């Protein structure tokens, strides 16, 4: 059974999505090495295994759209076209980083790319997305906010207040739930009394849809449709994408809360391999073309890493600036 | 007959674990609630194995719902339970501010003393791990400002256990604020059940030249500083407040009568920090001594190590501030 129609997705876009997913995977994998050598401090919440969500959803955005991100935000930033050098430098606390070393992994954001903020507070991005959508509504812009959040965040008051407010005012938001089945050690089956988070949309009278978050094309098409609805003035949509982080919640997580075989099952559903196999299957790309992309991405990551290594730390007194505008 | 008091060397996290275990095995009304406190045993392992031992009704690992965690604690306490709820970081306790400030702290008063809220809200704060602005704050002054709340900030494993058991015995809501860098610290802890009274500061080091008043992790930094000062011929007396509310001003004043100089040290931002309250109380008692503060800069906590170190007090800054009295 064909669940959606991919014929409207250009070959170029599919290849770009593959490239972006590889950027995320390789970027994240490289930061692990740094964290292990203690070159990076603080928690790193990596996006490994979830790449199709950020990439597929952001690919559906148009110029002038915005996203709100989370504590697991590297993928969102890369999917929006983030500068890998500035990202790596930020994670290493360098003065050349996106936030001059003040934000770190959890707060990388580039407003110029349309990222309103990555957030250390679970759920906090959701009301902010509502406000951004109010700005668009009042300014009569034909744009939307793509609001990322997790299964865990869907249990916060912020989630419910944001969905209600967005629904009564028919605000242009796509609420995108990355349901990776866990919030730190807490399985979503222990923290929700429902199987699909998307049914919460019913309470707010908005469409809710559960999709495969490891399928970049399905993510893209679903988000595109929700975006269209939002710019048409029909209000928000709740998309729930089932996915999985195939690494721990953070580096150093003992991962006592799930089994290795469950992880293996999800590793087998790797979103990157899936799109590659699809591209090869439809002959939209050759092995050589794929290998070329992989090599180029690796070179970019090498460069980003080198940039971060060679950048300098901020001067200590930099800590005293930027407190007020 | 021997006193029967036995001590053993354990970590601060393990001392907390022992307090939970002691309280839960003695009193059926005690139960724990918070995020990731089940299999994970909280993110610092301070509750590891307790859910297995006491079951899911007494160790309730909750969804990410700070308002409901504290609010449910208030409701259960009102009906005679003794909830010990956990907010993973003090930064997130701001989400539950209504339940802490308008509910827990007020119910006893508003009902003319009818309703009691014997609720312990445990959380942890502080910088030093590169977790940046939303995971590193020291917000104790917010809570110390609210009548009806008690505020406890232990610095040693022994105090952590004894003060937590006291907090559970207390009939009022208690904010029990740990520091993330203390969990791995070790020290001698009394075995079995014991409590430490609130409102009794502890003189951690005797000295005649200057009085250093601190709490939580800054007690350790102050003791390190006192060692270095001693090598320079300055003997600092170090007082660990242990509880901010109630506050033991007597112990401070007794020390000041001897040293005549006050240095207050805290990690929280200087402006409106708890140090201001200490100084005001000393001044109001007519104790006329010079007073200085070593406190966090008035900035959010930055991520980069060099920046974070710039804004947080440390041994060197405490030493310099103390020496400045003798220049
Ligand atoms: C308000 C709040 N409570 C708790 C935390 C601690 N915390 C950080 S990430 C996380 C889990 C979030 O789960 P989910 O929303 O599913 O996102 P995921 O990490 O799975 O991507 C928790 C509890 C926090 N940062 N903010
Ligand atoms: Mg999750």
XYZ file of C-alpha atoms and ligand atoms in Angstrom:
679
model
C 0.000 0.000 0.000
C 1.355 3.390 -0.966
C 0.957 5.713 1.995
C 1.991 8.894 0.283
C 3.011 10.161 -3.085
C 6.722 10.824 -3.531
C 6.456 11.742 -7.187
C 6.279 15.418 -6.255
C 9.688 15.337 -4.577
C 12.529 16.248 -6.889
C 15.648 14.145 -7.169
C 17.748 17.154 -6.170
C 15.814 17.586 -2.956
C 16.120 13.931 -2.062
C 19.859 14.035 -2.595
C 20.124 17.188 -0.544
C 18.219 15.514 2.259
C 20.629 12.602 2.157
C 23.554 14.999 2.358
C 22.063 16.891 5.309
C 21.380 13.679 7.209
C 24.979 12.615 6.687
C 26.151 16.001 7.916
C 24.195 15.504 11.115
C 25.351 11.926 11.625
C 29.004 12.696 11.025
C 28.932 15.911 13.026
C 27.387 14.194 16.014
C 29.697 11.212 15.788
C 32.708 13.518 15.704
C 31.577 15.389 18.818
C 31.487 12.092 20.725
C 35.219 11.685 20.214
C 35.783 15.184 21.525
C 33.565 14.626 24.526
C 35.461 11.461 25.400
C 38.728 13.386 25.285
C 37.096 15.975 27.565
C 37.534 18.673 24.925
C 33.823 19.338 25.231
C 32.166 19.881 28.597
C 28.590 19.781 29.682
C 25.904 17.473 28.398
C 25.714 16.610 24.700
C 22.270 15.469 23.593
C 22.906 13.934 20.203
C 20.540 13.449 17.299
C 21.954 10.154 16.033
C 19.154 7.985 14.662
C 16.662 10.863 14.405
C 18.144 12.676 11.391
C 15.165 12.214 9.064
C 12.974 14.342 11.335
C 14.907 17.589 11.291
C 15.956 17.144 7.677
C 12.594 16.103 6.261
C 10.618 18.688 8.224
C 12.952 21.625 7.591
C 13.086 20.757 3.895
C 9.375 21.608 3.782
C 9.969 25.161 5.019
C 10.098 28.246 2.826
C 12.069 31.439 3.161
C 10.848 33.426 6.157
C 9.681 30.403 8.133
C 11.111 29.815 11.607
C 11.785 26.887 13.895
C 11.969 26.522 17.648
C 14.444 23.896 18.742
C 15.164 21.832 21.845
C 17.992 20.577 24.061
C 18.628 18.027 21.271
C 19.099 20.769 18.729
C 22.205 20.148 16.616
C 20.165 18.344 13.977
C 17.666 21.186 13.659
C 20.456 23.705 13.209
C 22.218 21.650 10.553
C 18.959 20.975 8.752
C 18.368 24.738 8.571
C 21.748 25.119 6.914
C 23.767 25.900 10.024
C 27.464 26.644 9.664
C 29.217 23.506 10.903
C 32.322 25.473 11.829
C 30.448 27.872 14.083
C 28.514 24.985 15.588
C 31.600 22.946 16.380
C 33.298 26.004 17.795
C 30.324 26.724 20.040
C 30.316 23.215 21.414
C 34.013 23.628 22.177
C 33.270 26.920 23.950
C 35.233 29.022 21.462
C 34.828 32.699 20.815
C 34.151 31.930 17.138
C 31.090 29.840 17.999
C 27.519 30.789 17.201
C 27.007 32.160 20.719
C 30.611 33.280 21.406
C 30.982 30.281 23.718
C 28.228 31.469 26.023
C 25.545 29.007 25.042
C 27.187 25.674 24.284
C 25.594 22.552 22.870
C 22.133 23.173 24.311
C 21.753 26.719 23.040
C 23.156 26.798 19.519
C 20.886 28.916 17.403
C 21.147 31.245 14.447
C 18.265 33.662 14.125
C 19.452 34.596 10.633
C 18.732 31.023 9.577
C 15.315 31.143 11.203
C 16.101 29.395 14.473
C 14.470 31.218 17.367
C 16.373 29.291 19.977
C 17.477 25.934 21.216
C 16.187 25.328 24.707
C 17.481 23.720 27.873
C 14.031 23.764 29.413
C 11.849 20.951 28.147
C 8.629 22.287 26.632
C 9.654 25.931 26.876
C 9.957 26.382 23.120
C 6.269 25.667 22.586
C 4.715 28.874 23.956
C 7.549 30.780 22.262
C 6.460 29.233 18.981
C 2.945 30.489 19.669
C 4.286 34.007 20.099
C 6.312 33.802 16.921
C 3.176 32.686 15.108
C 1.250 35.628 16.574
C 3.922 37.922 15.155
C 3.456 36.363 11.727
C -0.298 36.514 11.995
C -0.356 40.170 13.026
C 2.190 41.070 10.371
C 0.144 39.171 7.759
C 3.183 37.151 6.715
C 2.616 33.986 4.736
C 4.995 32.016 6.875
C 4.928 29.355 9.565
C 6.695 28.237 12.710
C 7.920 24.680 12.896
C 7.987 23.781 16.571
C 10.104 20.751 17.534
C 9.610 18.979 20.846
C 9.855 15.489 22.325
C 7.513 12.851 23.701
C 8.595 13.936 27.171
C 7.738 17.555 26.444
C 4.212 16.548 25.497
C 3.570 15.978 29.217
C 4.371 19.526 30.245
C 1.806 22.220 30.835
C 3.535 24.251 28.123
C 2.510 21.709 25.492
C -1.162 21.867 26.397
C -1.324 25.620 26.827
C 0.477 26.160 23.528
C -1.714 23.785 21.529
C -4.869 25.253 22.964
C -3.861 28.838 22.292
C -2.619 28.082 18.800
C -5.822 26.243 17.968
C -8.271 28.945 19.116
C -6.433 31.609 17.138
C -5.701 29.346 14.170
C -2.042 30.263 14.307
C 0.413 29.147 11.611
C 2.337 26.490 13.523
C 3.422 22.983 12.732
C 3.872 21.204 16.060
C 6.386 18.458 15.382
C 6.775 15.814 18.084
C 9.940 13.750 17.843
C 8.666 10.702 19.677
C 11.881 8.807 20.305
C 10.081 6.752 22.956
C 12.151 7.996 25.879
C 12.633 11.047 28.042
C 16.027 10.372 29.606
C 15.325 6.993 31.264
C 11.544 7.261 31.163
C 9.829 5.160 28.535
C 6.875 6.921 26.942
C 4.816 3.858 27.823
C 5.384 4.768 31.482
C 4.662 8.457 31.112
C 1.672 8.524 28.753
C -1.593 6.634 28.997
C -1.991 6.664 25.222
C -0.060 5.005 22.458
C -0.056 7.813 19.918
C 0.654 11.359 21.046
C -1.054 12.607 17.889
C -4.469 11.811 19.375
C -3.972 14.706 21.762
C -4.754 16.900 18.750
C -8.372 15.835 19.127
C -8.672 17.763 22.395
C -7.770 20.936 20.565
C -9.788 20.349 17.460
C -6.780 20.276 15.164
C -5.460 17.549 12.850
C -3.088 15.043 14.419
C -1.031 12.582 12.447
C 1.374 9.818 13.412
C 4.139 9.126 10.912
C 7.369 7.187 10.514
C 10.060 9.560 11.702
C 12.794 7.469 10.158
C 11.486 8.087 6.669
C 12.707 11.471 5.457
C 10.270 11.508 2.541
C 7.217 10.841 4.655
C 8.374 13.481 7.119
C 8.871 15.969 4.311
C 5.504 15.392 2.675
C 3.562 15.451 5.923
C 5.208 18.648 7.074
C 4.674 20.256 3.678
C 0.978 19.550 3.891
C 0.746 20.888 7.444
C 2.665 23.969 6.377
C 0.232 24.585 3.539
C -2.695 24.296 5.907
C -1.068 26.797 8.260
C -0.356 29.421 5.594
C -3.907 28.994 4.309
C -5.071 30.244 7.690
C -6.498 26.903 8.758
C -4.413 26.700 11.921
C -1.923 24.365 13.515
C -1.298 20.653 12.993
C 0.205 18.155 15.408
C 2.602 15.725 13.748
C 3.938 12.874 15.826
C 6.921 11.092 14.298
C 7.973 7.762 15.760
C 11.742 7.609 15.919
C 14.625 6.584 18.157
C 17.913 7.922 19.403
C 20.286 5.035 18.906
C 22.697 6.487 21.479
C 22.208 7.364 25.168
C 20.332 10.456 26.333
C 23.709 12.090 26.794
C 27.313 10.949 26.539
C 27.942 8.840 29.610
C 24.336 7.668 29.975
C 24.550 4.093 31.320
C 21.319 3.307 29.364
C 19.892 0.941 31.966
C 16.324 1.488 30.846
C 16.162 -0.438 27.563
C 17.531 -3.529 25.927
C 20.309 -3.934 23.416
C 18.014 -5.860 21.097
C 15.565 -2.949 21.021
C 18.457 -0.683 20.033
C 19.545 -3.119 17.351
C 16.059 -3.222 15.918
C 16.068 0.543 15.539
C 19.604 0.674 14.197
C 18.355 -1.562 11.422
C 15.842 1.177 10.579
C 18.606 3.736 10.032
C 17.025 6.698 8.223
C 20.168 7.493 6.287
C 20.671 4.013 4.927
C 17.020 3.960 4.095
C 17.129 7.048 1.885
C 20.376 5.878 0.289
C 18.878 2.497 -0.576
C 15.834 4.273 -1.950
C 17.952 6.565 -4.140
C 19.964 3.627 -5.424
C 16.799 1.602 -5.982
C 15.112 4.288 -8.062
C 18.443 4.956 -9.802
C 18.241 8.594 -8.780
C 21.782 8.230 -7.514
C 24.672 5.893 -8.154
C 26.970 4.296 -5.595
C 29.708 6.611 -6.808
C 27.568 9.719 -6.341
C 26.648 8.653 -2.822
C 30.275 7.921 -1.991
C 31.192 11.347 -3.298
C 28.675 13.040 -1.007
C 29.970 11.052 1.958
C 33.540 12.097 1.223
C 32.567 15.743 0.871
C 30.630 15.742 4.100
C 33.513 14.119 5.912
C 35.819 16.846 4.616
C 33.398 19.489 5.890
C 33.351 17.910 9.323
C 37.151 17.716 9.342
C 37.257 21.387 8.515
C 34.715 22.295 11.180
C 36.657 20.358 13.753
C 39.922 21.985 12.721
C 38.302 25.409 12.861
C 37.081 24.728 16.384
C 40.445 23.412 17.511
C 42.316 26.373 16.100
C 39.897 28.986 17.411
C 40.681 30.679 20.673
C 38.794 30.709 23.918
C 36.931 33.893 24.747
C 38.671 36.371 27.015
C 37.315 35.943 30.546
C 35.734 39.394 30.675
C 33.564 38.495 27.703
C 31.427 36.847 30.402
C 30.362 40.297 31.588
C 28.876 41.500 28.301
C 25.588 40.748 26.504
C 23.544 40.750 29.710
C 21.372 43.558 28.427
C 20.659 44.675 24.874
C 27.735 1.134 77.547
C 29.195 2.627 74.389
C 27.385 5.451 72.665
C 26.724 3.148 69.743
C 27.455 5.876 67.219
C 29.307 4.474 64.217
C 30.633 6.489 61.333
C 31.536 5.417 57.838
C 33.019 7.195 54.853
C 30.522 7.580 51.993
C 29.601 10.050 49.279
C 27.072 12.835 49.571
C 24.842 11.002 47.061
C 25.007 7.810 49.118
C 24.262 9.746 52.306
C 21.077 11.016 50.689
C 20.262 7.465 49.636
C 20.597 6.342 53.235
C 18.296 9.123 54.375
C 15.606 8.076 51.882
C 15.987 4.464 52.929
C 15.870 5.229 56.652
C 12.831 7.473 56.302
C 10.921 5.095 54.066
C 11.562 2.041 56.163
C 10.441 3.851 59.351
C 7.454 5.742 58.044
C 4.889 4.434 55.553
C 3.765 7.970 54.814
C 7.053 8.893 53.172
C 7.116 8.550 49.403
C 9.351 9.872 46.617
C 8.251 11.495 43.376
C 10.196 13.063 40.537
C 11.597 12.555 37.047
C 13.851 9.584 36.283
C 13.969 8.356 39.866
C 12.990 4.762 38.971
C 15.463 2.524 37.098
C 17.811 5.469 36.814
C 17.620 6.183 40.548
C 17.711 9.908 39.708
C 20.350 11.407 37.422
C 22.974 11.269 40.185
C 22.070 7.752 41.286
C 20.980 9.030 44.712
C 17.863 6.825 44.664
C 19.313 3.846 42.891
C 17.460 0.622 43.742
C 14.822 2.272 45.917
C 11.971 1.706 43.478
C 12.842 -1.974 43.398
C 12.905 -2.065 47.177
C 9.794 -0.014 47.948
C 7.712 -0.364 44.790
C 6.204 2.047 42.313
C 3.697 3.621 44.684
C 6.372 4.811 47.058
C 8.929 5.700 44.399
C 6.908 7.410 41.699
C 8.950 8.153 38.629
C 6.931 10.884 36.994
C 6.478 12.465 33.569
C 8.117 15.832 32.872
C 5.516 17.816 34.768
C 7.120 20.097 37.338
C 3.896 21.868 38.264
C 2.150 18.567 38.969
C 5.134 17.094 40.800
C 5.150 19.885 43.370
C 1.391 20.375 43.328
C 0.730 16.690 43.920
C 3.232 16.870 46.748
C 1.187 19.680 48.292
C -2.048 17.729 47.981
C -0.617 14.513 49.373
C 0.983 16.391 52.260
C -2.332 18.066 53.079
C -3.844 14.601 53.529
C -1.196 13.367 55.905
C 1.427 11.916 53.595
C 5.086 12.909 53.743
C 6.104 13.491 50.133
C 9.718 14.040 49.176
C 9.558 15.405 45.664
C 12.455 16.054 43.366
C 12.908 18.805 40.806
C 15.896 17.740 38.733
C 17.497 21.202 38.587
C 16.617 24.250 40.699
C 16.351 26.104 37.397
C 13.221 24.041 36.610
C 11.697 24.747 40.017
C 10.809 28.133 38.545
C 8.189 26.307 36.462
C 6.536 25.133 39.679
C 6.796 28.525 41.356
C 3.041 28.873 41.886
C 2.833 25.556 43.715
C 5.896 26.369 45.813
C 5.193 30.010 46.582
C 1.407 30.449 46.461
C 0.358 26.973 47.563
C 2.901 25.075 49.664
C 4.187 28.140 51.500
C 0.790 29.723 52.133
C -1.734 27.015 52.971
C -0.940 26.722 56.658
C -1.224 30.466 57.169
C -4.245 31.026 54.950
C -6.222 28.331 56.725
C -5.486 29.825 60.101
C -3.115 26.994 60.903
C -5.487 24.155 60.010
C -3.683 22.666 57.023
C -0.150 21.382 57.360
C 2.117 20.841 54.373
C 4.984 18.582 55.466
C 6.544 18.582 52.013
C 10.215 18.299 51.081
C 11.150 19.729 47.693
C 14.626 18.457 46.857
C 16.575 19.948 44.021
C 20.117 20.873 43.058
C 21.825 23.928 41.673
C 25.181 25.478 41.021
C 27.681 25.824 38.211
C 30.945 24.123 37.346
C 29.931 21.469 34.844
C 29.463 23.498 31.653
C 25.695 23.163 31.605
C 25.240 26.866 30.885
C 22.563 29.380 31.742
C 19.481 27.216 32.268
C 21.073 24.418 34.317
C 23.593 26.111 36.613
C 21.888 28.769 38.671
C 21.909 29.361 42.411
C 18.385 30.534 43.164
C 18.135 30.035 46.935
C 17.384 33.698 47.584
C 14.056 33.355 45.717
C 12.889 30.772 48.210
C 14.435 32.315 51.303
C 12.353 35.391 50.480
C 9.075 33.529 50.948
C 7.616 33.312 54.474
C 6.368 29.805 55.126
C 9.227 28.026 53.375
C 12.363 26.703 55.014
C 15.577 26.579 53.005
C 18.290 23.991 53.641
C 21.652 23.776 51.831
C 23.951 21.097 53.243
C 27.665 21.034 52.411
C 28.782 17.649 53.786
C 27.529 14.074 53.413
C 26.804 13.850 57.135
C 24.744 17.030 57.064
C 22.965 15.990 53.885
C 21.632 12.870 55.587
C 20.812 14.396 58.959
C 19.247 17.532 57.545
C 17.194 15.578 55.016
C 15.808 13.381 57.781
C 15.019 16.520 59.746
C 13.323 18.042 56.690
C 11.132 14.950 56.405
C 10.209 15.229 60.101
C 9.413 18.922 59.764
C 5.750 19.868 59.475
C 6.418 22.623 56.944
C 7.442 22.812 53.296
C 11.212 22.697 52.987
C 13.310 23.614 49.948
C 16.281 21.290 50.171
C 18.899 22.514 47.709
C 21.938 20.387 46.929
C 24.905 21.320 44.700
C 25.722 19.201 41.658
C 29.443 19.201 42.472
C 28.867 17.827 45.972
C 27.358 14.432 45.088
C 30.720 12.766 44.550
C 32.380 14.314 47.628
C 33.064 11.933 50.520
C 33.019 12.243 54.266
C 32.235 10.414 57.492
C 28.518 9.805 57.953
C 26.775 8.438 61.003
C 25.100 5.093 60.479
C 21.395 4.636 61.116
C 18.758 7.267 61.822
C 19.681 10.706 63.131
C 18.561 14.259 62.520
C 20.321 17.606 62.544
C 18.306 20.561 63.809
C 17.563 23.477 61.534
C 18.908 26.905 62.429
C 22.225 25.761 63.848
C 25.295 26.866 61.935
C 28.478 24.855 62.301
C 31.944 26.321 62.828
C 33.977 24.238 60.372
C 37.297 25.837 61.216
C 38.337 27.987 64.118
C 40.222 31.235 63.561
C 40.711 34.623 65.143
C 41.369 37.024 62.293
C 38.375 36.992 59.957
C 34.958 35.277 59.870
C 34.012 33.602 56.600
C 30.319 32.719 56.350
C 29.316 30.307 53.583
C 26.912 27.498 52.727
C 26.677 24.599 50.302
C 29.698 24.045 48.036
C 31.256 27.396 48.903
C 32.016 26.006 52.364
C 34.546 23.672 50.733
C 36.113 26.513 48.752
C 36.220 28.645 51.888
C 37.976 25.899 53.851
C 40.547 25.567 51.060
C 41.005 29.308 51.125
C 41.424 29.247 54.907
C 44.303 26.776 54.541
C 46.061 29.086 52.135
C 45.356 32.108 54.341
C 46.825 30.263 57.287
C 50.100 29.880 55.397
C 50.069 33.645 55.007
C 49.525 34.090 58.728
C 45.805 34.833 58.624
C 43.561 32.520 60.649
C 40.058 32.470 59.217
C 37.057 31.104 61.065
C 34.741 29.323 58.611
C 31.045 29.085 59.432
C 28.736 26.781 57.491
C 25.171 28.082 57.767
C 23.559 24.762 56.755
C 20.097 26.352 56.744
C 19.290 29.814 55.365
C 15.834 29.859 56.864
C 15.926 29.538 59.814
C 19.168 31.531 59.969
C 21.582 31.246 62.885
C 22.898 34.781 63.367
C 24.099 34.033 66.894
C 26.971 31.838 65.739
C 28.054 34.546 63.291
C 27.909 37.263 65.917
C 29.877 35.204 68.422
C 32.584 34.767 65.818
C 32.568 38.436 64.839
C 33.077 39.486 68.462
C 36.394 37.647 68.163
C 37.499 38.466 64.602
C 35.844 41.816 63.926
C 35.718 41.179 60.177
C 33.044 39.531 58.052
C 33.414 37.918 54.664
C 30.273 36.336 53.223
C 30.766 33.869 50.370
C 28.110 32.529 48.036
C 27.966 31.267 44.484
C 24.707 33.060 43.659
C 24.807 36.466 41.973
C 25.727 39.271 44.316
C 22.723 41.518 43.731
C 19.872 40.550 46.071
C 21.900 37.509 47.067
C 21.589 35.943 50.503
C 24.773 37.693 51.615
C 22.901 40.987 51.681
C 20.458 39.560 54.215
C 23.241 38.283 56.440
C 24.963 41.655 56.445
C 21.746 43.514 57.107
C 20.948 41.326 60.091
C 24.414 41.784 61.559
C 24.230 45.542 61.038
C 20.772 45.717 62.599
C 22.099 44.003 65.693
C 24.459 46.937 66.066
C 27.548 44.872 65.317
C 29.801 47.421 63.736
C 32.389 45.487 61.748
C 33.629 45.796 58.163
C 31.753 43.441 55.829
C 32.557 42.228 52.334
C 31.080 39.741 49.906
C 32.569 37.246 47.507
C 29.708 36.282 45.210
C 28.876 35.298 41.675
C 28.952 38.045 39.082
C 25.582 39.467 38.127
C 25.449 37.483 34.890
C 23.776 34.345 33.616
C 26.140 31.348 33.790
C 28.081 31.048 30.522
C 29.053 27.744 28.923
C 32.742 28.065 28.068
C 35.070 27.058 30.904
C 37.028 30.316 30.919
C 33.810 32.307 31.052
C 32.226 30.163 33.724
C 35.322 30.416 35.881
C 35.234 34.181 35.494
C 31.805 34.538 37.077
C 31.908 31.955 39.891
C 33.731 32.523 43.202
C 36.679 30.260 43.917
C 39.419 29.742 46.464
C 41.644 32.426 44.963
C 38.954 35.078 45.097
C 38.108 34.226 48.687
C 41.781 34.418 49.650
C 42.178 37.790 47.954
C 39.084 39.216 49.591
C 40.244 38.087 53.026
C 43.745 39.452 52.486
C 42.301 42.798 51.423
C 41.304 43.321 55.063
C 44.938 43.249 56.082
C 46.552 45.284 53.277
C 11.373 21.484 32.452
C 12.461 20.489 32.403
N 12.366 19.368 33.146
C 13.331 18.446 33.095
C 14.429 18.628 32.308
C 15.536 17.600 32.262
N 15.512 16.930 30.972
C 16.328 17.283 29.979
S 16.024 16.448 28.582
C 14.787 15.565 29.307
C 14.022 14.558 28.530
C 13.261 15.179 27.440
O 12.557 14.190 26.781
P 11.879 14.449 25.383
O 11.046 15.680 25.447
O 11.224 13.211 24.976
O 13.117 14.797 24.437
P 14.340 13.826 24.041
O 15.417 14.071 25.039
O 13.873 12.440 24.055
O 14.755 14.308 22.700
C 14.634 15.939 30.629
C 13.680 15.367 31.570
C 14.520 19.831 31.585
N 15.588 20.115 30.841
N 13.529 20.733 31.632
Mg 11.988 11.640 23.874
